[in-house]
mmCIF file of C-alpha atoms and ligand atoms in Angstrom:
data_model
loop_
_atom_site.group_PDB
_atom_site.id
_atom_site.type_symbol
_atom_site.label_atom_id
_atom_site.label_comp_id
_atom_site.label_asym_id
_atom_site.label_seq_id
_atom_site.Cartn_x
_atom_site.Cartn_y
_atom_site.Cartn_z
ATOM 1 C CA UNK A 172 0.472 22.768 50.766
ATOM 2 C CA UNK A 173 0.845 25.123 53.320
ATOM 3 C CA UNK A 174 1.877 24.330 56.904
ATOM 4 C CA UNK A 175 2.025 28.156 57.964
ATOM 5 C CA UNK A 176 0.947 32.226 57.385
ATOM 6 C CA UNK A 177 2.603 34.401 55.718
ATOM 7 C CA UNK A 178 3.769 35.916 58.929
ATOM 8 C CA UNK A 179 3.693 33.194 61.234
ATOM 9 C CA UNK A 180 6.145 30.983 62.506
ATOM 10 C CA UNK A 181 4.610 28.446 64.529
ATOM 11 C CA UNK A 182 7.769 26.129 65.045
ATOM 12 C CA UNK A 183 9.727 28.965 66.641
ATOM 13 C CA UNK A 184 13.487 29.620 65.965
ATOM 14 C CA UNK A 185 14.239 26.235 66.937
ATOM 15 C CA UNK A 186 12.742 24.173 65.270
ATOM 16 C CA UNK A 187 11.369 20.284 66.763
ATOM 17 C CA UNK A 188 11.466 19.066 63.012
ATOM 18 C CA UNK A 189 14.770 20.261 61.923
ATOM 19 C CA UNK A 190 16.805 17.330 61.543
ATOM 20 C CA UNK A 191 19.972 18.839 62.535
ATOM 21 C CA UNK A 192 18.153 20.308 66.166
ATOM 22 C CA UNK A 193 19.877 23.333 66.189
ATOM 23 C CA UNK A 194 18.891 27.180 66.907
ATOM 24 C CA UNK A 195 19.081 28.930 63.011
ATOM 25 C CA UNK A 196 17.809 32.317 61.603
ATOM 26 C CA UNK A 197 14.692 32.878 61.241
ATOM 27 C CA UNK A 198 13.917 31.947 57.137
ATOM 28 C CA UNK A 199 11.546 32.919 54.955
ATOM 29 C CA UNK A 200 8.026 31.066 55.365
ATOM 30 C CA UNK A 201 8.269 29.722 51.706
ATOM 31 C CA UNK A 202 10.639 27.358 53.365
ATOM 32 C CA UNK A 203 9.196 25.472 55.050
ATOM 33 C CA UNK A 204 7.105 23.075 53.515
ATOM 34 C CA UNK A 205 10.192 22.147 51.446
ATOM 35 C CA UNK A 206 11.899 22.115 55.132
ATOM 36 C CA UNK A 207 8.834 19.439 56.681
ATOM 37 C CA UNK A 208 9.076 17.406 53.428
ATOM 38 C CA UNK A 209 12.990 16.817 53.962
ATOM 39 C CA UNK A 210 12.738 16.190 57.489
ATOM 40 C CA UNK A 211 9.402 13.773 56.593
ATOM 41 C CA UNK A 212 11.713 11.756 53.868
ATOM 42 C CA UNK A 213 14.727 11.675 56.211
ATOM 43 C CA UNK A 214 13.661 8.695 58.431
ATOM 44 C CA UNK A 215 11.897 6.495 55.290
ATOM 45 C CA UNK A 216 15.816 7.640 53.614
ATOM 46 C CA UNK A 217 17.585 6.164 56.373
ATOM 47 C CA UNK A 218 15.307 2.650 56.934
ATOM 48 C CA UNK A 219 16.118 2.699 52.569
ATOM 49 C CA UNK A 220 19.566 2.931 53.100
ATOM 50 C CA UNK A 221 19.643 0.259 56.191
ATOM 51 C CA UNK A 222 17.710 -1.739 53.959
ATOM 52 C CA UNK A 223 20.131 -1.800 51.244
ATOM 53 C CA UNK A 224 22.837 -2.336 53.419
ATOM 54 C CA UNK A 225 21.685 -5.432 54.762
ATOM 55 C CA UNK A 226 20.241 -6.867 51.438
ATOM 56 C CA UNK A 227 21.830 -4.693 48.696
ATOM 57 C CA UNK A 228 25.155 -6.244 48.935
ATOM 58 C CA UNK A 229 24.302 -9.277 46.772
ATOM 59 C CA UNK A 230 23.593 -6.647 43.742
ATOM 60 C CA UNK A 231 26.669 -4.474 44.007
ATOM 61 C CA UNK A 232 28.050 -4.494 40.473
ATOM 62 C CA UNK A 233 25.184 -3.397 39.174
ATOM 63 C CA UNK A 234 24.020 -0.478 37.277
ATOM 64 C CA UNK A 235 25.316 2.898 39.017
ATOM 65 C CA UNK A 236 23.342 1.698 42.190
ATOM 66 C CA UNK A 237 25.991 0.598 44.072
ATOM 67 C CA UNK A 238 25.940 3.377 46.764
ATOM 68 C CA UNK A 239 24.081 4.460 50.198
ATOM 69 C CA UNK A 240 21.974 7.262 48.403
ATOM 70 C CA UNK A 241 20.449 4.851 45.894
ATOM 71 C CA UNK A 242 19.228 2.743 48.117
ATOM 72 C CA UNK A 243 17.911 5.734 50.362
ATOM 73 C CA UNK A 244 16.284 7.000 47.253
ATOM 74 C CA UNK A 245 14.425 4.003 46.539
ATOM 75 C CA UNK A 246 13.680 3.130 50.277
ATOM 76 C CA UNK A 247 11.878 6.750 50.810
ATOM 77 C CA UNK A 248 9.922 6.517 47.699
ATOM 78 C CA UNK A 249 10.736 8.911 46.031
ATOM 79 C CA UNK A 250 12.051 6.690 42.453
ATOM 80 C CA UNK A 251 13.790 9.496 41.030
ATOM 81 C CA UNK A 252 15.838 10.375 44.158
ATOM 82 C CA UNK A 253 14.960 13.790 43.426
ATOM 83 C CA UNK A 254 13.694 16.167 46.922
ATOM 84 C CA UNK A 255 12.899 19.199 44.879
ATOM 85 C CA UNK A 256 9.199 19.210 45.017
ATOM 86 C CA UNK A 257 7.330 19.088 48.179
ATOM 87 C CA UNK A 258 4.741 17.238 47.321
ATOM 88 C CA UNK A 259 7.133 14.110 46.596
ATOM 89 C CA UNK A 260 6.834 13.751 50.123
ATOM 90 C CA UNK A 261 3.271 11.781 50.497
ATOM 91 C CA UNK A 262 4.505 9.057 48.332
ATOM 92 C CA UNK A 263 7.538 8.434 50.654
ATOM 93 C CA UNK A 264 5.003 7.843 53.878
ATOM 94 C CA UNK A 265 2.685 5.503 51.582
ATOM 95 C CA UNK A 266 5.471 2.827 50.518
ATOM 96 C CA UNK A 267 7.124 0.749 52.534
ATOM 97 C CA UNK A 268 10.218 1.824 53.445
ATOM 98 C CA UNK A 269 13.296 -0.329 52.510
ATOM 99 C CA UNK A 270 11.348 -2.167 49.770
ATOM 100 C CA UNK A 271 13.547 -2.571 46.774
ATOM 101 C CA UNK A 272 12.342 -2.673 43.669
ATOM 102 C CA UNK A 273 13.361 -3.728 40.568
ATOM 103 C CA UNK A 274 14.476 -0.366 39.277
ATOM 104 C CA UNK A 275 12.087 2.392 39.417
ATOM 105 C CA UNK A 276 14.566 4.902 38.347
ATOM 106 C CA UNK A 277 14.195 3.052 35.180
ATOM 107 C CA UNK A 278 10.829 3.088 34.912
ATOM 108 C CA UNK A 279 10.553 6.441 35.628
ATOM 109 C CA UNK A 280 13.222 7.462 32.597
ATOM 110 C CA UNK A 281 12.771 4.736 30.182
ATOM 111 C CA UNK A 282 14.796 6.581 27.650
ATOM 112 C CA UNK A 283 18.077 7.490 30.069
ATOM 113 C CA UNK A 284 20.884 7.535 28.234
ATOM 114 C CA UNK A 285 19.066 7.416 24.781
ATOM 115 C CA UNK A 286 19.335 10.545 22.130
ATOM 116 C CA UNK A 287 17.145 11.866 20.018
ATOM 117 C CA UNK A 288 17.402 14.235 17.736
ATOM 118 C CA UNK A 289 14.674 16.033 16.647
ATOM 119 C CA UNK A 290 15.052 17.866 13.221
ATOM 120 C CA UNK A 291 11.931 20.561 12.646
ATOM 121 C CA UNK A 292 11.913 20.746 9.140
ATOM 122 C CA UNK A 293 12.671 24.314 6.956
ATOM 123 C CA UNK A 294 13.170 27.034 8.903
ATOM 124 C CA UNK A 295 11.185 30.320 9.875
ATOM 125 C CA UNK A 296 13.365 32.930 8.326
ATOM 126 C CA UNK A 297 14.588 30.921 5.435
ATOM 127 C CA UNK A 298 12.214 32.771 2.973
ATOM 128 C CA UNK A 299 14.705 35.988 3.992
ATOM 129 C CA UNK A 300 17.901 33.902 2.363
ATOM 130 C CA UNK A 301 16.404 32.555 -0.964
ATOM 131 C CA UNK A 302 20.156 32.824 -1.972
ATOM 132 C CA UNK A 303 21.717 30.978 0.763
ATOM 133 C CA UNK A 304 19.215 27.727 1.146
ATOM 134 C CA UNK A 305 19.181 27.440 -3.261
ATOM 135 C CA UNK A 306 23.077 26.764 -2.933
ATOM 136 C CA UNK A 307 22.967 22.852 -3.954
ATOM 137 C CA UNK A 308 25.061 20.865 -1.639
ATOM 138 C CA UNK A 309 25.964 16.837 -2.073
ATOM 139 C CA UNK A 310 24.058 14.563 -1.174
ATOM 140 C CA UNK A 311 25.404 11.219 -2.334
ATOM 141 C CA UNK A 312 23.213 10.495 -5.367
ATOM 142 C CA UNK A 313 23.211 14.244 -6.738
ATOM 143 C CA UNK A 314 22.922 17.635 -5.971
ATOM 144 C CA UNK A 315 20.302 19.480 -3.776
ATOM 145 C CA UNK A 316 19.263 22.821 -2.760
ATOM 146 C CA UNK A 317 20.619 23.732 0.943
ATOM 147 C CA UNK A 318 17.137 24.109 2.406
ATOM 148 C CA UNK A 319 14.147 24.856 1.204
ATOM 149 C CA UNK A 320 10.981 27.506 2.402
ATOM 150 C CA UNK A 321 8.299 24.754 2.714
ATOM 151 C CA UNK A 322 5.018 25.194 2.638
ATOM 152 C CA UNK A 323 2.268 26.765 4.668
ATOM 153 C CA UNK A 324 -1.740 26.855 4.700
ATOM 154 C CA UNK A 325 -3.650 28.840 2.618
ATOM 155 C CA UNK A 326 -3.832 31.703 5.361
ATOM 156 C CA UNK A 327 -0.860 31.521 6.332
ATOM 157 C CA UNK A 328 0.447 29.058 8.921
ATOM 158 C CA UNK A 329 4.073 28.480 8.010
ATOM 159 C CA UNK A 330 5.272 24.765 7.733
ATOM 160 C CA UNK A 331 8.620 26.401 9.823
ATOM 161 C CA UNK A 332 6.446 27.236 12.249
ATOM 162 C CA UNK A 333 4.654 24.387 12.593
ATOM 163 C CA UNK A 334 7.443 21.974 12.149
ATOM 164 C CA UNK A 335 9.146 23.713 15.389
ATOM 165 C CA UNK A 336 6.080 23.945 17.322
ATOM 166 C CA UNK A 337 5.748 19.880 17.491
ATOM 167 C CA UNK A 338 9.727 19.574 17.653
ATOM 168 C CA UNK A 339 8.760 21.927 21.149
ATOM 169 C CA UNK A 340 5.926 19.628 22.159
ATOM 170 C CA UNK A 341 8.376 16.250 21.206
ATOM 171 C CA UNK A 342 11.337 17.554 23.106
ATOM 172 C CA UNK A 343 9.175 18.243 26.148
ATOM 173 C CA UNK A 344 8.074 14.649 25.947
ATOM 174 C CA UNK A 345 10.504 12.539 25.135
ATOM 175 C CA UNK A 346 12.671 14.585 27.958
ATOM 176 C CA UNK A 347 10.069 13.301 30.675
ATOM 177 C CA UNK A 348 11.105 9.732 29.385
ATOM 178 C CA UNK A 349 14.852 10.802 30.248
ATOM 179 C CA UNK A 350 16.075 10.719 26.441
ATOM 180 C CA UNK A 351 18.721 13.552 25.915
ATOM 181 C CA UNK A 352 17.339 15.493 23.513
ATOM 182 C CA UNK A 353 18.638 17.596 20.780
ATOM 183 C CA UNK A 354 16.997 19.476 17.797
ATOM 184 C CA UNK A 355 18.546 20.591 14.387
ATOM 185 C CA UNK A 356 17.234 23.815 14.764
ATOM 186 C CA UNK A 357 15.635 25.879 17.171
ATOM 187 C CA UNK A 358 15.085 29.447 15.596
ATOM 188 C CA UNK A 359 17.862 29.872 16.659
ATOM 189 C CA UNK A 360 19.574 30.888 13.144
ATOM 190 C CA UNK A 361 19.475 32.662 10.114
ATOM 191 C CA UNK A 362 18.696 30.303 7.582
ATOM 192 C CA UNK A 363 18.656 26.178 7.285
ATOM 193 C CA UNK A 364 20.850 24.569 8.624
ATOM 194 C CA UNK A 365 21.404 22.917 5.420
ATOM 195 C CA UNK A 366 19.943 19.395 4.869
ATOM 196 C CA UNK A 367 23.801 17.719 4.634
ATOM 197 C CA UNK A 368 24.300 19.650 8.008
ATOM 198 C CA UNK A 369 20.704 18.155 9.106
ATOM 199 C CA UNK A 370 21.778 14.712 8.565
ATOM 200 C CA UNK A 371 25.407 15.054 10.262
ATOM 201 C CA UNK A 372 24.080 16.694 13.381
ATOM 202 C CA UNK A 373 22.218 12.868 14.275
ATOM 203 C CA UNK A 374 25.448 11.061 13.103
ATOM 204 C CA UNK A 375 27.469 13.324 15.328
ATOM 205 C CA UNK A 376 25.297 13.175 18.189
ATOM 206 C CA UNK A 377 25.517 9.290 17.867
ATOM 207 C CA UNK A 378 21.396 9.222 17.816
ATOM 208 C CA UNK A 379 19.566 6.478 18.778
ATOM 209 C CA UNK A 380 16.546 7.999 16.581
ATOM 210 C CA UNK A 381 16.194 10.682 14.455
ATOM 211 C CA UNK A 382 12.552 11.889 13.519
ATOM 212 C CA UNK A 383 12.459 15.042 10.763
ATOM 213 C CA UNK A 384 8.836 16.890 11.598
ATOM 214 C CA UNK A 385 7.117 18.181 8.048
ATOM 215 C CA UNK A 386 3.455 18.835 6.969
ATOM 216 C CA UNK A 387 3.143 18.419 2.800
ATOM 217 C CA UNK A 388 1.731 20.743 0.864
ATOM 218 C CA UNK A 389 -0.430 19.062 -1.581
ATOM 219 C CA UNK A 390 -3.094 19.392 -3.696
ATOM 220 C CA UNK A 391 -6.746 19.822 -1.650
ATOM 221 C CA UNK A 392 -8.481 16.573 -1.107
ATOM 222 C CA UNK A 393 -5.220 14.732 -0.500
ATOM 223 C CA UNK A 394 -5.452 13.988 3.407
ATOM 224 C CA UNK A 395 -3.399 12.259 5.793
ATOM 225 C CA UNK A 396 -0.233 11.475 6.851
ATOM 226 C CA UNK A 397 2.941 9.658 5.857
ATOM 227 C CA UNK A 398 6.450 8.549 7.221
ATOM 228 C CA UNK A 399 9.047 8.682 4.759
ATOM 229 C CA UNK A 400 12.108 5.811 5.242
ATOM 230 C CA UNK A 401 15.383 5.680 3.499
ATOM 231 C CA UNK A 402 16.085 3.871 0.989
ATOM 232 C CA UNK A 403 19.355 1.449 0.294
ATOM 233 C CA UNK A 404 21.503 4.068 -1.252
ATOM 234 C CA UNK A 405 25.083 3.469 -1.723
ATOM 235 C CA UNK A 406 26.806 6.486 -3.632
ATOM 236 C CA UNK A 407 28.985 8.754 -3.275
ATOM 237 C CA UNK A 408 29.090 10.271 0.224
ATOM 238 C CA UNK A 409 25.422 8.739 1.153
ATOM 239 C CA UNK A 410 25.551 4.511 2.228
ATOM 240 C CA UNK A 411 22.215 4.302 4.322
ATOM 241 C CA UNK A 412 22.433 -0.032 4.173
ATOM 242 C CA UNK A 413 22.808 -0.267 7.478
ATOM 243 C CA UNK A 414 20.057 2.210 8.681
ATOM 244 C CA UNK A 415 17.381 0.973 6.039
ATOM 245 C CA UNK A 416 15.895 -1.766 8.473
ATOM 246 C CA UNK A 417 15.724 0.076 11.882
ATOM 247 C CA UNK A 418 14.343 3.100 10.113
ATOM 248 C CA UNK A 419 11.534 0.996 8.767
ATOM 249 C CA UNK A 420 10.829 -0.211 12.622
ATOM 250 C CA UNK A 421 11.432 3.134 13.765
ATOM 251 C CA UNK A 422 8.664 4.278 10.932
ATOM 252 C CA UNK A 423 6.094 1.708 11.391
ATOM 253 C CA UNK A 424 5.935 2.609 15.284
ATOM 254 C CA UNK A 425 5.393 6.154 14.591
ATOM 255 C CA UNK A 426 3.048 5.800 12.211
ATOM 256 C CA UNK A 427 0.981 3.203 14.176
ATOM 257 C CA UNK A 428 1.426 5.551 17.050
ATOM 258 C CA UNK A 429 0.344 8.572 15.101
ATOM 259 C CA UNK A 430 -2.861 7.628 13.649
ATOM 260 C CA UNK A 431 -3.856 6.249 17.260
ATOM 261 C CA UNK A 432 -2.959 9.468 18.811
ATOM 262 C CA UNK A 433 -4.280 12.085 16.252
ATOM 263 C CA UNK A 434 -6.921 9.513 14.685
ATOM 264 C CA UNK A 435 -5.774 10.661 11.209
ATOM 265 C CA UNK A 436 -5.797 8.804 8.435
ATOM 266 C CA UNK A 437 -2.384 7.745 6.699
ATOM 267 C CA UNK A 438 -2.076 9.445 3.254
ATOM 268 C CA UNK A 439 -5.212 8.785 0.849
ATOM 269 C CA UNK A 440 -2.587 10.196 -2.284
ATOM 270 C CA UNK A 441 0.870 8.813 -1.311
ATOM 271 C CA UNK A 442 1.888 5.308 0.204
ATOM 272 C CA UNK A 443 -1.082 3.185 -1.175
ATOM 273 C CA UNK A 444 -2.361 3.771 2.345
ATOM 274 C CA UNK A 445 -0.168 1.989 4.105
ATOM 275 C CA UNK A 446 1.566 5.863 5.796
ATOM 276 C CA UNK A 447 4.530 4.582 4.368
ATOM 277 C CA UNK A 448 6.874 6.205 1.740
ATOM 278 C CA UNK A 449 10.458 4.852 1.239
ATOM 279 C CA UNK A 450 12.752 7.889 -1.016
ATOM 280 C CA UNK A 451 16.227 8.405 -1.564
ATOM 281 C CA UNK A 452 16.020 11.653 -2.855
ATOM 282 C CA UNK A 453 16.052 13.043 0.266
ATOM 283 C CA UNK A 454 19.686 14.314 1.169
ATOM 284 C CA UNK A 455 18.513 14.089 5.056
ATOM 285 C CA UNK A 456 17.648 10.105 4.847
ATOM 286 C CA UNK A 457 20.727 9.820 2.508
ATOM 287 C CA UNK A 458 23.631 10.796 4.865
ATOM 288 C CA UNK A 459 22.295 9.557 7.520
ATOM 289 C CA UNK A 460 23.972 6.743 9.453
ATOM 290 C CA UNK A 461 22.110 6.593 12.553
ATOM 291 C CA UNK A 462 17.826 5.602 12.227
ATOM 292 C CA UNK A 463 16.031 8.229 10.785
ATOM 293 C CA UNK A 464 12.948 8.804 8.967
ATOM 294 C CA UNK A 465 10.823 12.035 8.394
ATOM 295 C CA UNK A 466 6.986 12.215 9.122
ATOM 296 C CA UNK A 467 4.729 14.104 6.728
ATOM 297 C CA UNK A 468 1.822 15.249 9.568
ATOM 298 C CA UNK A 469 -0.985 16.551 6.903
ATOM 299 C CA UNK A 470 -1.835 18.380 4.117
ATOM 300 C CA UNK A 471 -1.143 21.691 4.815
ATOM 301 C CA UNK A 472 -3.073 22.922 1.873
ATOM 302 C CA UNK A 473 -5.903 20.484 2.322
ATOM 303 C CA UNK A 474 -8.873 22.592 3.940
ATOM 304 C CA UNK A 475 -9.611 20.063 6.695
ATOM 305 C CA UNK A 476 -6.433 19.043 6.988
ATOM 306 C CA UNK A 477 -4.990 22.993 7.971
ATOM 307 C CA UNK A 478 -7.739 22.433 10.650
ATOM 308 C CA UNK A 479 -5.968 20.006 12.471
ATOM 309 C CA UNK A 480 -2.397 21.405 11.868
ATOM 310 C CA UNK A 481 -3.237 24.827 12.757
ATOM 311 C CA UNK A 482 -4.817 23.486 16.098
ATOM 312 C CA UNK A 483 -2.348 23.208 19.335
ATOM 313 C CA UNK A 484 -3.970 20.629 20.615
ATOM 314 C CA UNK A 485 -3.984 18.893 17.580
ATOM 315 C CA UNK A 486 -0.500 19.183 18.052
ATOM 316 C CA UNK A 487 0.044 17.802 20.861
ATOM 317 C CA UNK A 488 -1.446 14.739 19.802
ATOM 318 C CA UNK A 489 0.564 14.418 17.367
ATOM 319 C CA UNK A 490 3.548 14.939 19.227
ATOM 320 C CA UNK A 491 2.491 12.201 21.646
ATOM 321 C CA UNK A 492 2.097 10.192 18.476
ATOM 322 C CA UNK A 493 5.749 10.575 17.682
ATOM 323 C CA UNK A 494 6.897 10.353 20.928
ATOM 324 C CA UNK A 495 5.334 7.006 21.785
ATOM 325 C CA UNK A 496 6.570 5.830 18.761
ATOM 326 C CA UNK A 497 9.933 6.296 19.563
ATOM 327 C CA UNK A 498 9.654 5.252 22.715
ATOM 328 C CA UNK A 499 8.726 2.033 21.619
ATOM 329 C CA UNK A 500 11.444 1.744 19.198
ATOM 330 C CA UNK A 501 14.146 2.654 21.899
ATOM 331 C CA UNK A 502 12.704 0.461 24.499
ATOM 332 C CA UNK A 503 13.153 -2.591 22.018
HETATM 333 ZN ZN1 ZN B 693 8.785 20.056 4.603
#
């Protein structure tokens, strides 16, 4: 919107609208929408915060809401509270001011105060540290190379890459939900991290979901996609018992949510076509103890499937897949 020129200043040096009625300096015109869209919220903010005076009284001890700004936030309409964006301000003159709702904040960031980690799978650079990702590390029921290169499509299209373009695309969703958000990776390092170090980055960030991205690399003709879900494993430094069940919720959402999202198929060679693979030879399912599961996206070396992974907006469909699959799962 624009409520001026470039080199016009029609309210004058003392401004009518300026809440505080006072002579300033002359600012820049790029102001001043963001200048009329405080001053518009600022009456609707104080009727909010009358309104919760008089009635929000009977819900103090509730959830963080318990102060004047809260209930000015919900009163000018503006549910996250936030005044950054100018164009907030037509909501606040269409609601009624002082309603209170249930808790739009809420509904606005279904996933505050959740976190997921996201762990893209393999890493770009790890085919430049063959000797570093081979080193076997423990874990629980043998042995296991670091890391490994993955795969990629016949012309090229890395698994790394693709693994941390949908971990991009996930983050950026599941961050609009209000989830706190952290990935294993982000290119961000030479090699791995190791698959050990994978796990214990969900367990130390206390996750509420863990999702490992991957694409297979198959044989051609083998389409579709699979989630994998721990096993029961109990050995050694792995004990996944108490993971096993939410993991298979946490699964069975994604993978419902992923075939609606991309319309893929689940996996015509793995999983008797249910998208579902249980293993517990996977060191990153083993030491977990937090839910966690890893998706398999496509066939990387499947023709038509390297059509769909190599695709961005493919992509993003199957990052809303995982996302809305989570969400589920954290909303319960
Ligand atoms: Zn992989």
């Amino acid at each position: 919107m624009s409520y001026s020129g470039p080199h016009s200043d029609p309210f004058g040096p003392t401004d009518p609208y300026d809440p505080y009625g006072s002579p300033r300096p002359r600012r820049s015109p790029l102001r001043r929408p963001l200048t009329v869209a405080l001053a518009a919220l600022v009456p609707g903010a104080l009727l909010g915060w009358l309104a919760y005076e008089t009635l929000g009284g009977a819900e103090s001890g509730g959830d963080g809401g318990s102060n004047g700004a809260a209930g000015a936030g919900v009163g000018a309409g503006t549910p996250t509270g936030s005044l950054g964006s100018p164009s907030d301000s037509g909501s606040g003159s269409s609601d009624t001011p002082g309603t209170l709702s249930a808790s739009p904040s809420q509904e606005a960031a279904p996933l505050k105060g959740k976190v997921v980690v996201i762990d893209p799978g393999h890493n770009v650079t790890n085919s430049q540290h063959t000797a570093e990702i081979n080193r076997k590390v423990d874990i629980g029921t043998n042995r296991k190379e670091c890391d490994t290169t993955g795969t990629s499509t016949d012309s090229g299209y890395s698994e790394a890459r693709f693994t941390l373009d949908v971990a991009h695309r996930l983050r950026t969703l599941l961050r609009e939900q209000g989830a706190t958000v952290k990935l294993t990776q982000d290119g961000d390092r030479p090699f791995g991290p190791c698959v050990d170090e994978r796990a214990r980055i969900g367990n130390a960030a206390h996750a509420d979901a863990v999702v490992s991205i991957h694409a297979d690399g198959s044989a051609e003709g083998n389409r579709g996609f699979h989630v994998i879900l721990p096993a029961s494993v109990h050995e050694g430094a792995a004990d996944t018992r108490a993971i096993v069940a939410p993991s298979k919720d946490l699964g069975k959402l994604i993978a419902d949510d992923f075939a609606r999202s991309t319309g893929s198929s689940p996996s015509n060679y793995i999983g008797d076509g249910t998208g579902l693979v249980t293993r517990q030879d996977l060191g990153g399912l083993n030491l977990s103890t937090v839910p966690k599961v890893f998706i398999e996206c496509g066939n990387m070396r499947d023709t038509k499937d390297a059509a769909l992974l190599t695709s961005g907006a493919w992509r993003q469909k199957a990052a809303q897949g995982i996302s809305e699959g989570i969400v589920s799962f954290l909303r319960g």
